[in-house]
C-alpha positions as semicolon CSV with decimal commas, in nm:
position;residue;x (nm);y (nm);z (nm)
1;X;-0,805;-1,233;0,170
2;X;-0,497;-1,190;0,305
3;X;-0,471;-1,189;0,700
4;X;-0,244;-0,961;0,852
5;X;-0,156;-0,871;1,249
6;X;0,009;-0,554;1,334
7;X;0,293;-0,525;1,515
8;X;0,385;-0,226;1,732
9;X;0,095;-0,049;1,804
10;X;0,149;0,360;1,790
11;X;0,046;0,654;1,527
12;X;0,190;0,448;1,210
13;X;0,046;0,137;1,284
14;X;-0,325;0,329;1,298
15;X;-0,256;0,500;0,954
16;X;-0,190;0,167;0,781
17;X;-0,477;0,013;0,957
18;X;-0,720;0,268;0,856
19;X;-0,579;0,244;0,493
20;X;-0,689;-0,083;0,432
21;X;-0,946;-0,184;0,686
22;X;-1,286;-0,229;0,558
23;X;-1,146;-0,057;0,223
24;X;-0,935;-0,378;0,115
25;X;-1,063;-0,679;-0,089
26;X;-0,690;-0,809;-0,074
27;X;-0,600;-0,768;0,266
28;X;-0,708;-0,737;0,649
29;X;-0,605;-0,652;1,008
30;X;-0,743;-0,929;1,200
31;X;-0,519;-0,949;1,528
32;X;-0,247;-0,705;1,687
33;X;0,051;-0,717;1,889
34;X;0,228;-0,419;2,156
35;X;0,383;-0,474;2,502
36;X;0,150;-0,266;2,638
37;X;-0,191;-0,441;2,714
38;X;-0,369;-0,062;2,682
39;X;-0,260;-0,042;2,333
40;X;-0,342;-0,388;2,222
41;X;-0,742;-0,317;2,340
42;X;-0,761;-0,001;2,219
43;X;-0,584;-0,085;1,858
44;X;-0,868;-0,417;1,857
45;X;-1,183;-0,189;1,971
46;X;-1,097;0,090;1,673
47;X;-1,051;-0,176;1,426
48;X;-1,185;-0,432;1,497
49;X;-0,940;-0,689;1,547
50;X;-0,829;-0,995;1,824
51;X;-0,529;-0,926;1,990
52;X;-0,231;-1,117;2,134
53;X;-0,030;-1,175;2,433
54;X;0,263;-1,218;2,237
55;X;0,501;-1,204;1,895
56;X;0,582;-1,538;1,956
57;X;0,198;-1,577;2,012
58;X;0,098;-1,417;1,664
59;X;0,380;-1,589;1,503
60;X;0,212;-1,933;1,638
61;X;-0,143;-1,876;1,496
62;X;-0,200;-2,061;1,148
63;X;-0,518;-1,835;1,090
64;X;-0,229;-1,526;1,055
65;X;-0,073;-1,530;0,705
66;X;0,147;-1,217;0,725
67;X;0,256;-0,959;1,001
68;X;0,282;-0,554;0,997
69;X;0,540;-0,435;1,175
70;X;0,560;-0,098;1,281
71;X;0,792;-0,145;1,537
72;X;1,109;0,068;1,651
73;X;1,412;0,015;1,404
74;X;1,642;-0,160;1,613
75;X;1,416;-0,453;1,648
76;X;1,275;-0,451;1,242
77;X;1,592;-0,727;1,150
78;X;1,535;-0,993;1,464
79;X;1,167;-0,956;1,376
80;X;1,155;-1,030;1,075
81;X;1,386;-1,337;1,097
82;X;1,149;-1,441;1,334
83;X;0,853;-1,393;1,101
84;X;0,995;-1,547;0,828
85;X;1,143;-1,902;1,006
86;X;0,751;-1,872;1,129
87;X;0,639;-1,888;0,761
88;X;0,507;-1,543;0,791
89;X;0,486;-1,340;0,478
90;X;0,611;-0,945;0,631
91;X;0,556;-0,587;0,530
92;X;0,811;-0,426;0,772
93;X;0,810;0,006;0,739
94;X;1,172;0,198;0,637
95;X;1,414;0,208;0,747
96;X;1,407;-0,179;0,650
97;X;1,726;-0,186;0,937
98;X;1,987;0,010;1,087
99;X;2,247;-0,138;0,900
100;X;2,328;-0,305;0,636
101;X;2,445;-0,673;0,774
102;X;2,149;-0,720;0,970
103;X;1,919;-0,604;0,614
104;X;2,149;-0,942;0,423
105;X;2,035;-1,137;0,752
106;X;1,692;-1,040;0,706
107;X;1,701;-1,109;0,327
108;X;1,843;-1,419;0,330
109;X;1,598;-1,554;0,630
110;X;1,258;-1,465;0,369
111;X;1,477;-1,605;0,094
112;X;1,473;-1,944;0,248
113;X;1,145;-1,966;0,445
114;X;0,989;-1,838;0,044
115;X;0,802;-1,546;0,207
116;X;0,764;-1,196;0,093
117;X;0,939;-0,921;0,185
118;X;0,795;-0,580;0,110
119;X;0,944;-0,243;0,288
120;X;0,710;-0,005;0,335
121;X;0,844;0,284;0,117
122;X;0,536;0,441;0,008
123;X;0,639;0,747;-0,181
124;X;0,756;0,498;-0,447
125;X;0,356;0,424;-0,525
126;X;0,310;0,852;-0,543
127;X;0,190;0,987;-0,874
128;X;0,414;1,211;-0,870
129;X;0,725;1,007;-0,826
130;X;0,569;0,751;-1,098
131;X;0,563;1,048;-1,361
132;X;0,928;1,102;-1,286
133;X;0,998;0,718;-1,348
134;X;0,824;0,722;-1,649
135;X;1,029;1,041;-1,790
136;X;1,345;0,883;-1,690
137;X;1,253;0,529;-1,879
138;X;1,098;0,710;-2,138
139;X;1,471;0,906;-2,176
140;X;1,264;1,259;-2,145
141;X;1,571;1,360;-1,940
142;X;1,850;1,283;-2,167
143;X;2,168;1,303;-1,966
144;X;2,058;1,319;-1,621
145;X;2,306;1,614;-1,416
146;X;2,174;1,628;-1,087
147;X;1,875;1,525;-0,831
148;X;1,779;1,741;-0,563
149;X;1,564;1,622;-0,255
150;X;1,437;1,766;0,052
151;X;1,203;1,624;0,321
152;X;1,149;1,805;0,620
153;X;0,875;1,826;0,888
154;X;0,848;1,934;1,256
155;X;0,790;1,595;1,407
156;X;1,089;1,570;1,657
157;X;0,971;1,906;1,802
158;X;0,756;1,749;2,022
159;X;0,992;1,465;2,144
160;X;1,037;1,382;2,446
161;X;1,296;1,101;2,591
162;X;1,056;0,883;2,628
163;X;1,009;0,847;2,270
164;X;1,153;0,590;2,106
165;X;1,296;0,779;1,803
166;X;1,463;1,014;2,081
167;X;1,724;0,824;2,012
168;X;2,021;0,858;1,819
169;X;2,058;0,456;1,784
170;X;1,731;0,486;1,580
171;X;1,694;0,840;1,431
172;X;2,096;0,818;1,306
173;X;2,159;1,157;1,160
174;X;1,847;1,328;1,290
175;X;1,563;1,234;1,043
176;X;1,704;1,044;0,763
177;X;1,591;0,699;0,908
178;X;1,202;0,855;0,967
179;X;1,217;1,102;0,650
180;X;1,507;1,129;0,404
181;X;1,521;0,775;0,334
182;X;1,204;0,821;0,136
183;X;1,374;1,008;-0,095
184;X;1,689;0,819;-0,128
185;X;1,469;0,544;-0,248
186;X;1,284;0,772;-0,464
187;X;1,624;0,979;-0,608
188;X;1,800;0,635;-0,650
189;X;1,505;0,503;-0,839
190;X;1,560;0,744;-1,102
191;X;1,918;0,748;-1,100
192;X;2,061;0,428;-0,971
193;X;2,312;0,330;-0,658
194;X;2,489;0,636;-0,505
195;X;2,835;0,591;-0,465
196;X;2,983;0,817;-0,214
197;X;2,826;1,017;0,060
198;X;2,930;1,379;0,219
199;X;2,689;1,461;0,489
200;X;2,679;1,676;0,823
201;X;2,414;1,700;1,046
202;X;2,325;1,895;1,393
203;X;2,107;1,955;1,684
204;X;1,961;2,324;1,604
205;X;1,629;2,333;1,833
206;X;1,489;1,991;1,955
207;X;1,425;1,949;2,272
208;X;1,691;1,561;2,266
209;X;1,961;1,457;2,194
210;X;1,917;1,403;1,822
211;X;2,030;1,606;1,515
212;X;1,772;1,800;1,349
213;X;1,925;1,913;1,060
214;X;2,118;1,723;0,777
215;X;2,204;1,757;0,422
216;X;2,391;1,502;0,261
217;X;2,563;1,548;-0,142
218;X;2,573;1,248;-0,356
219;X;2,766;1,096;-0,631
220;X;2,573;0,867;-0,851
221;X;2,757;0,562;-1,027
222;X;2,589;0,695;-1,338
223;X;2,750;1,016;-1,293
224;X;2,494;1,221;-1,190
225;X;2,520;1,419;-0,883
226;X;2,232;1,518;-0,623
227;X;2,137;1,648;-0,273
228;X;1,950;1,564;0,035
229;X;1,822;1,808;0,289
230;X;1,617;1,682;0,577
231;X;1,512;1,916;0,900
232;X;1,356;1,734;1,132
233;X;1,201;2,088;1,279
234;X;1,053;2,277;1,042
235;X;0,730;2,312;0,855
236;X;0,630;1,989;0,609
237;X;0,780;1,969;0,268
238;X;0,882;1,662;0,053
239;X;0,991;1,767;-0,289
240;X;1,241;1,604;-0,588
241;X;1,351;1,782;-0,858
242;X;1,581;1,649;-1,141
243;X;1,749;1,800;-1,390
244;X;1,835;1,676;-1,737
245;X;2,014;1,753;-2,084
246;X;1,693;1,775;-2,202
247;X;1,439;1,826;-1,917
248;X;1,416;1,970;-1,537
249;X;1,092;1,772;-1,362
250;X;0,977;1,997;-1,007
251;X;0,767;1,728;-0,819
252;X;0,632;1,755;-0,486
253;X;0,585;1,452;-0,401
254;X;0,271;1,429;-0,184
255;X;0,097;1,671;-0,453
256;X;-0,095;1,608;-0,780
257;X;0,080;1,825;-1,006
258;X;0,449;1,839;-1,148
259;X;0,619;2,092;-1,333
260;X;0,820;2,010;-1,641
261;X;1,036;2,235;-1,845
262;X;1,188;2,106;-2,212
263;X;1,487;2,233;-2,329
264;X;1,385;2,510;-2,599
265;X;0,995;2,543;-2,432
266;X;0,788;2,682;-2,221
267;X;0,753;2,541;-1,838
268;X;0,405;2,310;-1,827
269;X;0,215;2,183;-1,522
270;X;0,085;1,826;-1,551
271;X;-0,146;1,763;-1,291
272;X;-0,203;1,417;-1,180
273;X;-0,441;1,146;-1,009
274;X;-0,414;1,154;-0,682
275;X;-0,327;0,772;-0,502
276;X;-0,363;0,653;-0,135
277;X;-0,030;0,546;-0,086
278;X;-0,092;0,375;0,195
279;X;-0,347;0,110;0,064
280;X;-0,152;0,091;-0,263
281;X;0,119;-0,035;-0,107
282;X;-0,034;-0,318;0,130
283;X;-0,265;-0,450;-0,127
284;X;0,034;-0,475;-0,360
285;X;0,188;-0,673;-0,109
286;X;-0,123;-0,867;-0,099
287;X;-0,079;-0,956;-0,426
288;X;0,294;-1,090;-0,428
289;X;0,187;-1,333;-0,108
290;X;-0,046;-1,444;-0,302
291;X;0,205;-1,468;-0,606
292;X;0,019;-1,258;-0,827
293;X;0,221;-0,947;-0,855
294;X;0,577;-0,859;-0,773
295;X;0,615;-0,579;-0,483
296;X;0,791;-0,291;-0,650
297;X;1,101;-0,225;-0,395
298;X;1,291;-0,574;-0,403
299;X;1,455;-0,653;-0,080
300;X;1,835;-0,542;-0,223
301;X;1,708;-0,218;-0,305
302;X;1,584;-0,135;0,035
303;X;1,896;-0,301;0,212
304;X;2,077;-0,058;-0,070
305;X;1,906;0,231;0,042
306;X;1,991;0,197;0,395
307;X;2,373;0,161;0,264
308;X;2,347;0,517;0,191
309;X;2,162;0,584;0,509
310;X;2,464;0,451;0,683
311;X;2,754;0,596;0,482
312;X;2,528;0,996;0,529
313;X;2,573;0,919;0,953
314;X;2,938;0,760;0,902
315;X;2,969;1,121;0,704
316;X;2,840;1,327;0,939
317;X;3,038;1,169;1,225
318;X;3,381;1,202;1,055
319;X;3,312;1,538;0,802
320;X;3,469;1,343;0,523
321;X;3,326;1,203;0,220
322;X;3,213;0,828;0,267
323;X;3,204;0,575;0,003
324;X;2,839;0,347;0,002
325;X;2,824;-0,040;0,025
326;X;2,951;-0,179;-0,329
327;X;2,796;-0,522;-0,250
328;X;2,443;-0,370;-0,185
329;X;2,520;-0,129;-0,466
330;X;2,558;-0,414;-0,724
331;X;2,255;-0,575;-0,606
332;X;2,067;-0,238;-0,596
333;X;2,090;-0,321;-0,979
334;X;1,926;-0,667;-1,025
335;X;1,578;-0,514;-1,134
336;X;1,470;-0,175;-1,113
């Protein structure tokens, strides 16, 4: 049994928890961490867990094997440096950073402590999104043309400034760091690295300073094109759909059914399993600390896909097209 402490104690950190506590035979909650001392009893009381004073106090304890972090996204690279020169396996959520420096920082700090990174990308683990993997690998497709992807809820709506994603240092262009990137993963999973970036984004009707609405077209290196839309106040929707030679795939994501329309027949809905996410994820993780199993999104991709989240706020802030990371692009392609 893996023994995990969460770190950063708010809504997210209470969804993973309940995902896996008392449900997992792989992995555990057994201490947490938050500045505030109200949050640290209250997180330990609902699940029961310890709690400590301290990072540096969690990072200290030999009975911890692996940490949960949760935390704002400035502070996901230094913390996980930490974690790692602590010999602490981490599961840190998207965006893995804010940039992609402080991602190769973070990398190369797990690299040479040997612990496991996993970013917390959980559409990747969707039914829906594995079906499109499959058709892709499976050359269903043919030629792929274009992806298009839109995820868009009504979260920032209630922000206030005290929030941390209020913030334009950690919701750059409005909601691609707490939305869209879930879809980059998931569009450049299918497709490979994008390339080049031409984005805007705006402030339409939250109530801070952050942009609400984005949309961001791609160029693939394989030559496909795509799309990204992401409002960050409207009702919930998280849907890919990819087009194809041979095939068009209409997936939303979250769902258990896709539609899928061959060239030369008739449009068919395959419904699917539905998966906890959430739990599949962790316990996957689980199993690479314990070296059973490697965790799906290597480290490169998920620096890779916050190359792209960079180049869509570099694009929105000039209006001109921006060309992605080649470094993180070539290592994007190391293992699908």
């Amino acid at each position: 049994m893996l023994n995990a402490a969460s770190i950063g104690l708010g809504w997210w950190s209470d969804e993973l928890a309940a995902a896996i506590q008392g449900r997992s035979e792989l992995v555990r909650v057994v201490s947490c961490y938050s500045r505030s001392r109200d949050k640290r009893i209250a997180f330990s009381r609902k699940f029961d867990t310890g709690h400590h004073d301290s990072f540096s106090d969690v990072l200290s304890d030999d009975e911890i094997d692996a940490v949960i972090l949760s935390t704002p996204h400035s502070l996901h690279a230094d913390q996980v440096v930490q974690a790692a020169e602590a010999g602490k396996h981490v599961f840190v959520e998207k965006p893995f950073t804010l940039s992609v420096e402080s991602a190769r920082k973070a990398m190369d700090a797990c690299s040479e402590s040997g612990v496991v990174l996993a970013v917390g990308h959980n559409r990747r683990f969707a039914s829906s999104a594995n079906r499109l993997f499959r058709m892709q690998e499976n050359g269903e497709f043919g030629t792929l043309l274009h992806l298009e992807a839109n995820f868009s809820a009504s979260g920032a709506l209630a922000y206030t400034s005290k929030k941390w994603r209020a913030s334009r240092i950690e919701s750059p262009a409005g909601g691609i760091a707490g939305l869209g990137i879930h879809l980059i993963d998931t569009i450049c999973r299918i497709a490979g690295p994008i390339v080049r970036v031409h984005a805007q984004a705006t402030r339409r009707a939250v109530p801070v300073d952050i942009d609400d609405t984005t949309s961001a077209l791609f160029a693939f290196e394989s030559g496909a094109t795509g799309y990204l839309g992401c409002a960050f106040a409207c009702p919930y929707t998280c849907f890919v759909n990819v087009y194809g030679r041979d095939a068009n795939a209409f997936a939303q994501i979250d769902g258990e059914k896709l539609q899928v329309h061959y060239a030369g027949k008739r449009p068919e809905i395959v419904p699917l399993s539905r998966v906890d996410t959430l739990l599949a994820e962790i316990e996957e993780f689980a199993l690479a600390c314990r070296g059973e199993r490697t965790y799906r999104i290597s480290p490169a991709q998920a620096a890779c896909n916050v190359a792209v989240m960079e180049a869509i706020a570099k694009s929105a802030e000039i209006g001109a097209a921006v060309e992605t990371d080649e470094s993180s692009r070539s290592a994007w392609k190391h293992r699908q």
